[in-house]
mmCIF file with all atom_site columns, C-alpha atoms in Angstrom:
data_model
loop_
_atom_site.group_PDB
_atom_site.id
_atom_site.type_symbol
_atom_site.label_atom_id
_atom_site.label_alt_id
_atom_site.label_comp_id
_atom_site.label_asym_id
_atom_site.label_entity_id
_atom_site.label_seq_id
_atom_site.pdbx_PDB_ins_code
_atom_site.Cartn_x
_atom_site.Cartn_y
_atom_site.Cartn_z
_atom_site.occupancy
_atom_site.B_iso_or_equiv
_atom_site.pdbx_formal_charge
_atom_site.auth_seq_id
_atom_site.auth_comp_id
_atom_site.auth_asym_id
_atom_site.auth_atom_id
_atom_site.pdbx_PDB_model_num
ATOM 1   C CA . UNK E 1 1   ? -61.890 0.194   3.966   1.00 0.00 ? 243 UNK E CA 1
ATOM 2   C CA . UNK E 1 2   ? -64.765 2.704   3.463   1.00 0.00 ? 244 UNK E CA 1
ATOM 3   C CA . UNK E 1 3   ? -66.920 2.093   0.395   1.00 0.00 ? 245 UNK E CA 1
ATOM 4   C CA . UNK E 1 4   ? -67.192 4.619   -2.429  1.00 0.00 ? 246 UNK E CA 1
ATOM 5   C CA . UNK E 1 5   ? -70.790 5.394   -1.435  1.00 0.00 ? 247 UNK E CA 1
ATOM 6   C CA . UNK E 1 6   ? -69.705 6.098   2.143   1.00 0.00 ? 248 UNK E CA 1
ATOM 7   C CA . UNK E 1 7   ? -67.031 8.509   0.911   1.00 0.00 ? 249 UNK E CA 1
ATOM 8   C CA . UNK E 1 8   ? -69.535 10.312  -1.329  1.00 0.00 ? 250 UNK E CA 1
ATOM 9   C CA . UNK E 1 9   ? -72.005 10.550  1.554   1.00 0.00 ? 251 UNK E CA 1
ATOM 10  C CA . UNK E 1 10  ? -69.292 11.987  3.795   1.00 0.00 ? 252 UNK E CA 1
ATOM 11  C CA . UNK E 1 11  ? -68.392 14.622  1.194   1.00 0.00 ? 253 UNK E CA 1
ATOM 12  C CA . UNK E 1 12  ? -72.050 15.583  0.758   1.00 0.00 ? 254 UNK E CA 1
ATOM 13  C CA . UNK E 1 13  ? -72.511 15.952  4.519   1.00 0.00 ? 255 UNK E CA 1
ATOM 14  C CA . UNK E 1 14  ? -69.378 18.095  4.772   1.00 0.00 ? 256 UNK E CA 1
ATOM 15  C CA . UNK E 1 15  ? -70.538 20.335  1.924   1.00 0.00 ? 257 UNK E CA 1
ATOM 16  C CA . UNK E 1 16  ? -74.015 20.834  3.375   1.00 0.00 ? 258 UNK E CA 1
ATOM 17  C CA . UNK E 1 17  ? -72.705 21.722  6.832   1.00 0.00 ? 259 UNK E CA 1
ATOM 18  C CA . UNK E 1 18  ? -69.716 23.864  5.844   1.00 0.00 ? 260 UNK E CA 1
ATOM 19  C CA . UNK E 1 19  ? -70.718 27.543  6.383   1.00 0.00 ? 261 UNK E CA 1
ATOM 20  C CA . UNK E 1 20  ? -68.460 28.704  3.546   1.00 0.00 ? 262 UNK E CA 1
ATOM 21  C CA . UNK E 1 21  ? -70.000 26.196  1.158   1.00 0.00 ? 263 UNK E CA 1
ATOM 22  C CA . UNK E 1 22  ? -73.506 27.134  2.268   1.00 0.00 ? 264 UNK E CA 1
ATOM 23  C CA . UNK E 1 23  ? -72.790 30.827  1.681   1.00 0.00 ? 265 UNK E CA 1
ATOM 24  C CA . UNK E 1 24  ? -71.208 30.058  -1.691  1.00 0.00 ? 266 UNK E CA 1
ATOM 25  C CA . UNK E 1 25  ? -74.278 28.056  -2.745  1.00 0.00 ? 267 UNK E CA 1
ATOM 26  C CA . UNK E 1 26  ? -76.575 30.855  -1.613  1.00 0.00 ? 268 UNK E CA 1
ATOM 27  C CA . UNK E 1 27  ? -74.512 33.375  -3.577  1.00 0.00 ? 269 UNK E CA 1
ATOM 28  C CA . UNK E 1 28  ? -74.632 31.236  -6.715  1.00 0.00 ? 270 UNK E CA 1
ATOM 29  C CA . UNK E 1 29  ? -78.408 30.991  -6.412  1.00 0.00 ? 271 UNK E CA 1
ATOM 30  C CA . UNK E 1 30  ? -78.612 34.772  -6.044  1.00 0.00 ? 272 UNK E CA 1
ATOM 31  C CA . UNK E 1 31  ? -76.443 35.195  -9.140  1.00 0.00 ? 273 UNK E CA 1
ATOM 32  C CA . UNK E 1 32  ? -78.695 32.896  -11.165 1.00 0.00 ? 274 UNK E CA 1
ATOM 33  C CA . UNK E 1 33  ? -81.707 34.965  -10.154 1.00 0.00 ? 275 UNK E CA 1
ATOM 34  C CA . UNK E 1 34  ? -79.908 38.174  -11.125 1.00 0.00 ? 276 UNK E CA 1
ATOM 35  C CA . UNK E 1 35  ? -78.928 36.669  -14.477 1.00 0.00 ? 277 UNK E CA 1
ATOM 36  C CA . UNK E 1 36  ? -82.569 35.793  -15.140 1.00 0.00 ? 278 UNK E CA 1
ATOM 37  C CA . UNK E 1 37  ? -83.621 39.305  -14.144 1.00 0.00 ? 279 UNK E CA 1
ATOM 38  C CA . UNK E 1 38  ? -80.979 40.826  -16.435 1.00 0.00 ? 280 UNK E CA 1
ATOM 39  C CA . UNK E 1 39  ? -82.165 38.682  -19.345 1.00 0.00 ? 281 UNK E CA 1
ATOM 40  C CA . UNK E 1 40  ? -85.713 39.837  -18.715 1.00 0.00 ? 282 UNK E CA 1
ATOM 41  C CA . UNK E 1 41  ? -84.617 43.467  -18.643 1.00 0.00 ? 283 UNK E CA 1
ATOM 42  C CA . UNK E 1 42  ? -82.563 42.944  -21.805 1.00 0.00 ? 284 UNK E CA 1
ATOM 43  C CA . UNK E 1 43  ? -85.732 41.739  -23.497 1.00 0.00 ? 285 UNK E CA 1
ATOM 44  C CA . UNK E 1 44  ? -87.611 44.843  -22.323 1.00 0.00 ? 286 UNK E CA 1
ATOM 45  C CA . UNK E 1 45  ? -84.841 47.086  -23.630 1.00 0.00 ? 287 UNK E CA 1
ATOM 46  C CA . UNK E 1 46  ? -84.913 45.222  -26.931 1.00 0.00 ? 288 UNK E CA 1
ATOM 47  C CA . UNK E 1 47  ? -88.680 45.730  -27.106 1.00 0.00 ? 289 UNK E CA 1
ATOM 48  C CA . UNK E 1 48  ? -88.213 49.466  -26.590 1.00 0.00 ? 290 UNK E CA 1
ATOM 49  C CA . UNK E 1 49  ? -85.621 49.591  -29.364 1.00 0.00 ? 291 UNK E CA 1
ATOM 50  C CA . UNK E 1 50  ? -88.106 47.825  -31.626 1.00 0.00 ? 292 UNK E CA 1
ATOM 51  C CA . UNK E 1 51  ? -90.753 50.431  -30.847 1.00 0.00 ? 293 UNK E CA 1
ATOM 52  C CA . UNK E 1 52  ? -92.840 48.434  -28.415 1.00 0.00 ? 294 UNK E CA 1
ATOM 53  C CA . UNK E 1 53  ? -94.512 50.356  -25.602 1.00 0.00 ? 295 UNK E CA 1
ATOM 54  C CA . UNK E 1 54  ? -93.839 49.094  -22.077 1.00 0.00 ? 296 UNK E CA 1
ATOM 55  C CA . UNK E 1 55  ? -96.253 49.314  -19.185 1.00 0.00 ? 297 UNK E CA 1
ATOM 56  C CA . UNK E 1 56  ? -95.377 51.250  -16.053 1.00 0.00 ? 298 UNK E CA 1
ATOM 57  C CA . UNK E 1 57  ? -94.085 48.223  -14.145 1.00 0.00 ? 299 UNK E CA 1
ATOM 58  C CA . UNK E 1 58  ? -91.850 47.247  -17.038 1.00 0.00 ? 300 UNK E CA 1
ATOM 59  C CA . UNK E 1 59  ? -90.544 50.804  -17.350 1.00 0.00 ? 301 UNK E CA 1
ATOM 60  C CA . UNK E 1 60  ? -89.805 50.834  -13.615 1.00 0.00 ? 302 UNK E CA 1
ATOM 61  C CA . UNK E 1 61  ? -87.936 47.555  -13.955 1.00 0.00 ? 303 UNK E CA 1
ATOM 62  C CA . UNK E 1 62  ? -85.873 48.826  -16.904 1.00 0.00 ? 304 UNK E CA 1
ATOM 63  C CA . UNK E 1 63  ? -84.958 51.967  -14.945 1.00 0.00 ? 305 UNK E CA 1
ATOM 64  C CA . UNK E 1 64  ? -83.143 49.726  -12.456 1.00 0.00 ? 306 UNK E CA 1
ATOM 65  C CA . UNK E 1 65  ? -81.077 48.012  -15.147 1.00 0.00 ? 307 UNK E CA 1
ATOM 66  C CA . UNK E 1 66  ? -77.786 49.662  -14.161 1.00 0.00 ? 308 UNK E CA 1
ATOM 67  C CA . UNK E 1 67  ? -78.405 48.784  -10.520 1.00 0.00 ? 309 UNK E CA 1
ATOM 68  C CA . UNK E 1 68  ? -79.020 45.145  -11.429 1.00 0.00 ? 310 UNK E CA 1
ATOM 69  C CA . UNK E 1 69  ? -75.825 45.067  -13.509 1.00 0.00 ? 311 UNK E CA 1
ATOM 70  C CA . UNK E 1 70  ? -73.867 46.585  -10.630 1.00 0.00 ? 312 UNK E CA 1
ATOM 71  C CA . UNK E 1 71  ? -75.177 44.061  -8.115  1.00 0.00 ? 313 UNK E CA 1
ATOM 72  C CA . UNK E 1 72  ? -74.557 41.209  -10.558 1.00 0.00 ? 314 UNK E CA 1
ATOM 73  C CA . UNK E 1 73  ? -70.958 42.279  -11.186 1.00 0.00 ? 315 UNK E CA 1
ATOM 74  C CA . UNK E 1 74  ? -70.374 42.596  -7.448  1.00 0.00 ? 316 UNK E CA 1
ATOM 75  C CA . UNK E 1 75  ? -71.882 39.153  -6.882  1.00 0.00 ? 317 UNK E CA 1
ATOM 76  C CA . UNK E 1 76  ? -69.602 37.667  -9.545  1.00 0.00 ? 318 UNK E CA 1
ATOM 77  C CA . UNK E 1 77  ? -66.514 39.201  -7.941  1.00 0.00 ? 319 UNK E CA 1
ATOM 78  C CA . UNK E 1 78  ? -67.642 38.012  -4.531  1.00 0.00 ? 320 UNK E CA 1
ATOM 79  C CA . UNK E 1 79  ? -68.343 34.543  -5.923  1.00 0.00 ? 321 UNK E CA 1
ATOM 80  C CA . UNK E 1 80  ? -64.821 34.303  -7.332  1.00 0.00 ? 322 UNK E CA 1
ATOM 81  C CA . UNK E 1 81  ? -63.377 35.333  -3.977  1.00 0.00 ? 323 UNK E CA 1
ATOM 82  C CA . UNK E 1 82  ? -65.606 32.834  -2.166  1.00 0.00 ? 324 UNK E CA 1
ATOM 83  C CA . UNK E 1 83  ? -64.624 30.022  -4.519  1.00 0.00 ? 325 UNK E CA 1
ATOM 84  C CA . UNK E 1 84  ? -60.987 30.738  -3.769  1.00 0.00 ? 326 UNK E CA 1
ATOM 85  C CA . UNK E 1 85  ? -61.689 30.694  -0.030  1.00 0.00 ? 327 UNK E CA 1
ATOM 86  C CA . UNK E 1 86  ? -63.721 27.484  -0.297  1.00 0.00 ? 328 UNK E CA 1
ATOM 87  C CA . UNK E 1 87  ? -61.001 25.749  -2.316  1.00 0.00 ? 329 UNK E CA 1
ATOM 88  C CA . UNK E 1 88  ? -58.403 26.809  0.227   1.00 0.00 ? 330 UNK E CA 1
ATOM 89  C CA . UNK E 1 89  ? -60.642 25.554  3.032   1.00 0.00 ? 331 UNK E CA 1
ATOM 90  C CA . UNK E 1 90  ? -61.087 22.203  1.273   1.00 0.00 ? 332 UNK E CA 1
ATOM 91  C CA . UNK E 1 91  ? -57.333 21.894  0.810   1.00 0.00 ? 333 UNK E CA 1
ATOM 92  C CA . UNK E 1 92  ? -56.778 22.622  4.491   1.00 0.00 ? 334 UNK E CA 1
ATOM 93  C CA . UNK E 1 93  ? -59.427 20.075  5.494   1.00 0.00 ? 335 UNK E CA 1
ATOM 94  C CA . UNK E 1 94  ? -57.841 17.421  3.282   1.00 0.00 ? 336 UNK E CA 1
ATOM 95  C CA . UNK E 1 95  ? -54.418 18.277  4.666   1.00 0.00 ? 337 UNK E CA 1
ATOM 96  C CA . UNK E 1 96  ? -55.702 17.976  8.240   1.00 0.00 ? 338 UNK E CA 1
ATOM 97  C CA . UNK E 1 97  ? -57.545 14.741  7.441   1.00 0.00 ? 339 UNK E CA 1
ATOM 98  C CA . UNK E 1 98  ? -54.357 13.295  5.959   1.00 0.00 ? 340 UNK E CA 1
ATOM 99  C CA . UNK E 1 99  ? -52.415 14.371  9.039   1.00 0.00 ? 341 UNK E CA 1
ATOM 100 C CA . UNK E 1 100 ? -55.015 12.821  11.357  1.00 0.00 ? 342 UNK E CA 1
ATOM 101 C CA . UNK E 1 101 ? -54.979 9.603   9.342   1.00 0.00 ? 343 UNK E CA 1
ATOM 102 C CA . UNK E 1 102 ? -51.189 9.443   9.527   1.00 0.00 ? 344 UNK E CA 1
ATOM 103 C CA . UNK E 1 103 ? -51.279 9.995   13.290  1.00 0.00 ? 345 UNK E CA 1
ATOM 104 C CA . UNK E 1 104 ? -53.864 7.218   13.704  1.00 0.00 ? 346 UNK E CA 1
ATOM 105 C CA . UNK E 1 105 ? -51.766 4.951   11.513  1.00 0.00 ? 347 UNK E CA 1
ATOM 106 C CA . UNK E 1 106 ? -48.631 5.654   13.524  1.00 0.00 ? 348 UNK E CA 1
ATOM 107 C CA . UNK E 1 107 ? -50.555 5.013   16.732  1.00 0.00 ? 349 UNK E CA 1
ATOM 108 C CA . UNK E 1 108 ? -51.773 1.646   15.451  1.00 0.00 ? 350 UNK E CA 1
ATOM 109 C CA . UNK E 1 109 ? -48.285 0.743   14.236  1.00 0.00 ? 351 UNK E CA 1
ATOM 110 C CA . UNK E 1 110 ? -46.911 1.564   17.671  1.00 0.00 ? 352 UNK E CA 1
ATOM 111 C CA . UNK E 1 111 ? -49.541 -0.593  19.362  1.00 0.00 ? 353 UNK E CA 1
ATOM 112 C CA . UNK E 1 112 ? -48.849 -3.525  17.048  1.00 0.00 ? 354 UNK E CA 1
ATOM 113 C CA . UNK E 1 113 ? -45.130 -3.070  17.550  1.00 0.00 ? 355 UNK E CA 1
ATOM 114 C CA . UNK E 1 114 ? -45.654 -3.298  21.296  1.00 0.00 ? 356 UNK E CA 1
ATOM 115 C CA . UNK E 1 115 ? -47.798 -6.394  20.798  1.00 0.00 ? 357 UNK E CA 1
ATOM 116 C CA . UNK E 1 116 ? -45.034 -8.083  18.810  1.00 0.00 ? 358 UNK E CA 1
ATOM 117 C CA . UNK E 1 117 ? -42.497 -7.153  21.486  1.00 0.00 ? 359 UNK E CA 1
ATOM 118 C CA . UNK E 1 118 ? -44.825 -8.611  24.117  1.00 0.00 ? 360 UNK E CA 1
ATOM 119 C CA . UNK E 1 119 ? -45.108 -11.795 22.069  1.00 0.00 ? 361 UNK E CA 1
ATOM 120 C CA . UNK E 1 120 ? -41.324 -12.014 21.783  1.00 0.00 ? 362 UNK E CA 1
ATOM 121 C CA . UNK E 1 121 ? -40.915 -11.589 25.536  1.00 0.00 ? 363 UNK E CA 1
ATOM 122 C CA . UNK E 1 122 ? -43.411 -14.376 26.156  1.00 0.00 ? 364 UNK E CA 1
ATOM 123 C CA . UNK E 1 123 ? -41.521 -16.630 23.763  1.00 0.00 ? 365 UNK E CA 1
ATOM 124 C CA . UNK E 1 124 ? -38.440 -16.240 25.967  1.00 0.00 ? 366 UNK E CA 1
ATOM 125 C CA . UNK E 1 125 ? -40.208 -18.202 28.712  1.00 0.00 ? 367 UNK E CA 1
ATOM 126 C CA . UNK E 1 126 ? -39.885 -21.310 26.543  1.00 0.00 ? 368 UNK E CA 1
ATOM 127 C CA . UNK E 1 127 ? -36.195 -21.317 27.445  1.00 0.00 ? 369 UNK E CA 1
ATOM 128 C CA . UNK E 1 128 ? -35.642 -23.572 30.470  1.00 0.00 ? 370 UNK E CA 1
ATOM 129 C CA . UNK E 1 129 ? -32.892 -21.349 31.894  1.00 0.00 ? 371 UNK E CA 1
ATOM 130 C CA . UNK E 1 130 ? -35.224 -18.349 31.780  1.00 0.00 ? 372 UNK E CA 1
ATOM 131 C CA . UNK E 1 131 ? -38.022 -20.336 33.417  1.00 0.00 ? 373 UNK E CA 1
ATOM 132 C CA . UNK E 1 132 ? -35.651 -21.481 36.133  1.00 0.00 ? 374 UNK E CA 1
ATOM 133 C CA . UNK E 1 133 ? -34.560 -17.911 36.857  1.00 0.00 ? 375 UNK E CA 1
ATOM 134 C CA . UNK E 1 134 ? -38.166 -16.761 37.258  1.00 0.00 ? 376 UNK E CA 1
ATOM 135 C CA . UNK E 1 135 ? -39.184 -19.769 39.317  1.00 0.00 ? 377 UNK E CA 1
ATOM 136 C CA . UNK E 1 136 ? -36.278 -19.185 41.698  1.00 0.00 ? 378 UNK E CA 1
ATOM 137 C CA . UNK E 1 137 ? -36.113 -15.403 41.461  1.00 0.00 ? 379 UNK E CA 1
ATOM 138 C CA . UNK E 1 138 ? -32.463 -15.516 40.429  1.00 0.00 ? 380 UNK E CA 1
ATOM 139 C CA . UNK E 1 139 ? -30.317 -13.429 38.055  1.00 0.00 ? 381 UNK E CA 1
ATOM 140 C CA . UNK E 1 140 ? -32.501 -10.376 38.608  1.00 0.00 ? 382 UNK E CA 1
ATOM 141 C CA . UNK E 1 141 ? -35.741 -12.117 37.627  1.00 0.00 ? 383 UNK E CA 1
ATOM 142 C CA . UNK E 1 142 ? -38.962 -11.514 39.559  1.00 0.00 ? 384 UNK E CA 1
ATOM 143 C CA . UNK E 1 143 ? -39.998 -14.738 41.225  1.00 0.00 ? 385 UNK E CA 1
ATOM 144 C CA . UNK E 1 144 ? -43.089 -16.321 39.693  1.00 0.00 ? 386 UNK E CA 1
ATOM 145 C CA . UNK E 1 145 ? -45.059 -19.389 40.662  1.00 0.00 ? 387 UNK E CA 1
ATOM 146 C CA . UNK E 1 146 ? -45.481 -22.390 38.401  1.00 0.00 ? 388 UNK E CA 1
ATOM 147 C CA . UNK E 1 147 ? -49.112 -21.396 37.956  1.00 0.00 ? 389 UNK E CA 1
ATOM 148 C CA . UNK E 1 148 ? -48.133 -17.904 36.801  1.00 0.00 ? 390 UNK E CA 1
ATOM 149 C CA . UNK E 1 149 ? -45.642 -19.329 34.327  1.00 0.00 ? 391 UNK E CA 1
ATOM 150 C CA . UNK E 1 150 ? -48.334 -21.670 33.065  1.00 0.00 ? 392 UNK E CA 1
ATOM 151 C CA . UNK E 1 151 ? -50.642 -18.706 32.509  1.00 0.00 ? 393 UNK E CA 1
ATOM 152 C CA . UNK E 1 152 ? -47.901 -16.952 30.547  1.00 0.00 ? 394 UNK E CA 1
ATOM 153 C CA . UNK E 1 153 ? -47.508 -20.094 28.457  1.00 0.00 ? 395 UNK E CA 1
ATOM 154 C CA . UNK E 1 154 ? -51.229 -20.085 27.748  1.00 0.00 ? 396 UNK E CA 1
ATOM 155 C CA . UNK E 1 155 ? -51.067 -16.419 26.818  1.00 0.00 ? 397 UNK E CA 1
ATOM 156 C CA . UNK E 1 156 ? -48.253 -17.125 24.391  1.00 0.00 ? 398 UNK E CA 1
ATOM 157 C CA . UNK E 1 157 ? -50.373 -19.825 22.775  1.00 0.00 ? 399 UNK E CA 1
ATOM 158 C CA . UNK E 1 158 ? -53.080 -17.221 22.226  1.00 0.00 ? 400 UNK E CA 1
ATOM 159 C CA . UNK E 1 159 ? -50.868 -14.659 20.497  1.00 0.00 ? 401 UNK E CA 1
ATOM 160 C CA . UNK E 1 160 ? -47.849 -16.687 19.412  1.00 0.00 ? 402 UNK E CA 1
ATOM 161 C CA . UNK E 1 161 ? -46.956 -17.136 15.739  1.00 0.00 ? 403 UNK E CA 1
ATOM 162 C CA . UNK E 1 162 ? -47.560 -20.884 15.768  1.00 0.00 ? 404 UNK E CA 1
ATOM 163 C CA . UNK E 1 163 ? -49.357 -22.476 12.821  1.00 0.00 ? 405 UNK E CA 1
ATOM 164 C CA . UNK E 1 164 ? -52.590 -24.464 13.263  1.00 0.00 ? 406 UNK E CA 1
ATOM 165 C CA . UNK E 1 165 ? -52.472 -28.218 13.370  1.00 0.00 ? 407 UNK E CA 1
ATOM 166 C CA . UNK E 1 166 ? -53.688 -30.312 10.457  1.00 0.00 ? 408 UNK E CA 1
ATOM 167 C CA . UNK E 1 167 ? -57.188 -30.708 11.897  1.00 0.00 ? 409 UNK E CA 1
ATOM 168 C CA . UNK E 1 168 ? -57.682 -26.992 12.592  1.00 0.00 ? 410 UNK E CA 1
ATOM 169 C CA . UNK E 1 169 ? -59.406 -24.631 10.197  1.00 0.00 ? 411 UNK E CA 1
ATOM 170 C CA . UNK E 1 170 ? -56.755 -22.135 9.096   1.00 0.00 ? 412 UNK E CA 1
ATOM 171 C CA . UNK E 1 171 ? -59.252 -19.291 8.697   1.00 0.00 ? 413 UNK E CA 1
ATOM 172 C CA . UNK E 1 172 ? -60.664 -19.786 12.185  1.00 0.00 ? 414 UNK E CA 1
ATOM 173 C CA . UNK E 1 173 ? -57.169 -20.109 13.618  1.00 0.00 ? 415 UNK E CA 1
ATOM 174 C CA . UNK E 1 174 ? -55.903 -16.817 12.272  1.00 0.00 ? 416 UNK E CA 1
ATOM 175 C CA . UNK E 1 175 ? -59.208 -15.101 12.988  1.00 0.00 ? 417 UNK E CA 1
ATOM 176 C CA . UNK E 1 176 ? -58.819 -16.069 16.643  1.00 0.00 ? 418 UNK E CA 1
ATOM 177 C CA . UNK E 1 177 ? -55.180 -14.962 16.563  1.00 0.00 ? 419 UNK E CA 1
ATOM 178 C CA . UNK E 1 178 ? -56.153 -11.561 15.155  1.00 0.00 ? 420 UNK E CA 1
ATOM 179 C CA . UNK E 1 179 ? -58.918 -11.258 17.739  1.00 0.00 ? 421 UNK E CA 1
ATOM 180 C CA . UNK E 1 180 ? -56.463 -11.997 20.539  1.00 0.00 ? 422 UNK E CA 1
ATOM 181 C CA . UNK E 1 181 ? -54.134 -9.289  19.250  1.00 0.00 ? 423 UNK E CA 1
ATOM 182 C CA . UNK E 1 182 ? -57.047 -6.859  19.333  1.00 0.00 ? 424 UNK E CA 1
ATOM 183 C CA . UNK E 1 183 ? -57.739 -7.917  22.912  1.00 0.00 ? 425 UNK E CA 1
ATOM 184 C CA . UNK E 1 184 ? -54.092 -7.276  23.682  1.00 0.00 ? 426 UNK E CA 1
ATOM 185 C CA . UNK E 1 185 ? -53.749 -3.822  22.099  1.00 0.00 ? 427 UNK E CA 1
ATOM 186 C CA . UNK E 1 186 ? -57.127 -2.645  23.426  1.00 0.00 ? 428 UNK E CA 1
ATOM 187 C CA . UNK E 1 187 ? -56.661 -4.005  26.948  1.00 0.00 ? 429 UNK E CA 1
ATOM 188 C CA . UNK E 1 188 ? -59.752 -6.237  26.956  1.00 0.00 ? 430 UNK E CA 1
ATOM 189 C CA . UNK E 1 189 ? -60.528 -9.080  29.340  1.00 0.00 ? 431 UNK E CA 1
ATOM 190 C CA . UNK E 1 190 ? -59.481 -12.572 28.307  1.00 0.00 ? 432 UNK E CA 1
ATOM 191 C CA . UNK E 1 191 ? -59.757 -15.832 30.225  1.00 0.00 ? 433 UNK E CA 1
ATOM 192 C CA . UNK E 1 192 ? -56.452 -17.686 30.502  1.00 0.00 ? 434 UNK E CA 1
ATOM 193 C CA . UNK E 1 193 ? -56.235 -21.024 32.289  1.00 0.00 ? 435 UNK E CA 1
ATOM 194 C CA . UNK E 1 194 ? -59.466 -20.344 34.148  1.00 0.00 ? 436 UNK E CA 1
ATOM 195 C CA . UNK E 1 195 ? -58.332 -16.868 35.204  1.00 0.00 ? 437 UNK E CA 1
ATOM 196 C CA . UNK E 1 196 ? -59.769 -13.714 33.670  1.00 0.00 ? 438 UNK E CA 1
ATOM 197 C CA . UNK E 1 197 ? -57.063 -11.145 33.121  1.00 0.00 ? 439 UNK E CA 1
ATOM 198 C CA . UNK E 1 198 ? -56.744 -7.952  31.153  1.00 0.00 ? 440 UNK E CA 1
ATOM 199 C CA . UNK E 1 199 ? -54.472 -8.092  28.141  1.00 0.00 ? 441 UNK E CA 1
ATOM 200 C CA . UNK E 1 200 ? -53.132 -4.587  27.909  1.00 0.00 ? 442 UNK E CA 1
ATOM 201 C CA . UNK E 1 201 ? -50.241 -2.611  26.522  1.00 0.00 ? 443 UNK E CA 1
ATOM 202 C CA . UNK E 1 202 ? -49.221 0.780   27.853  1.00 0.00 ? 444 UNK E CA 1
#
C-alpha cells in the first residue's frame, strides 16, 4: 500500500505537470501582481486627495488606474472559470484513476481465481481413479506418463493449501506458497522434480 508521503509526492507531480494547473497558477500570480499595483495606485490617489503632488511617473501610473481595474476584473473572472475547469479536470482524473484501479483489481481477481481453479484441478490427481485414467488414457483422459504425474504432484505441493509440518517455519512456508502463486499467475519459470517448466495461466 502506497505511503502517505508517496501519495503527496504523486499529487505534487501531477499539479506541476498539469497544463491547466500551471496556467491557473500563472494567472493567480498575475492577479497578485495586479492587486499590488492597484494598492499602490490607490495610495497615489489618496495622496492626491490629501493635496500631495505626484511626480510625472506617478501621474502616468494613476492615469492607467481604470485599465488596471479592468484587467484585474477580467483576470478574476478568468480565474474563476479556470478553477472550475481545473476542479472538473481533477474529478475526471480521479474518476479515471478509480476506474483503472478497479480494472486492475478485477484482472488480479481473475488471475487468482484461475490459480485456485488450477490448484483444484491438480488436487483431483490425488484420486486413484483419476490417476489411472490418465496413466491409461481412458475415459477421455489424455495419457500421461508416471513421471508427468509425479511432476503434477510436485506442482500441487508447491501451490496446494496444505499446512506446514511441525518443524517448518509457518512464515517461510506461506511466503513460499505466495511466491509460487506469483510464479503461477505471472508465468515464471519454476523447477519441478529437476525439470524447469513455466507456470502460466492464460
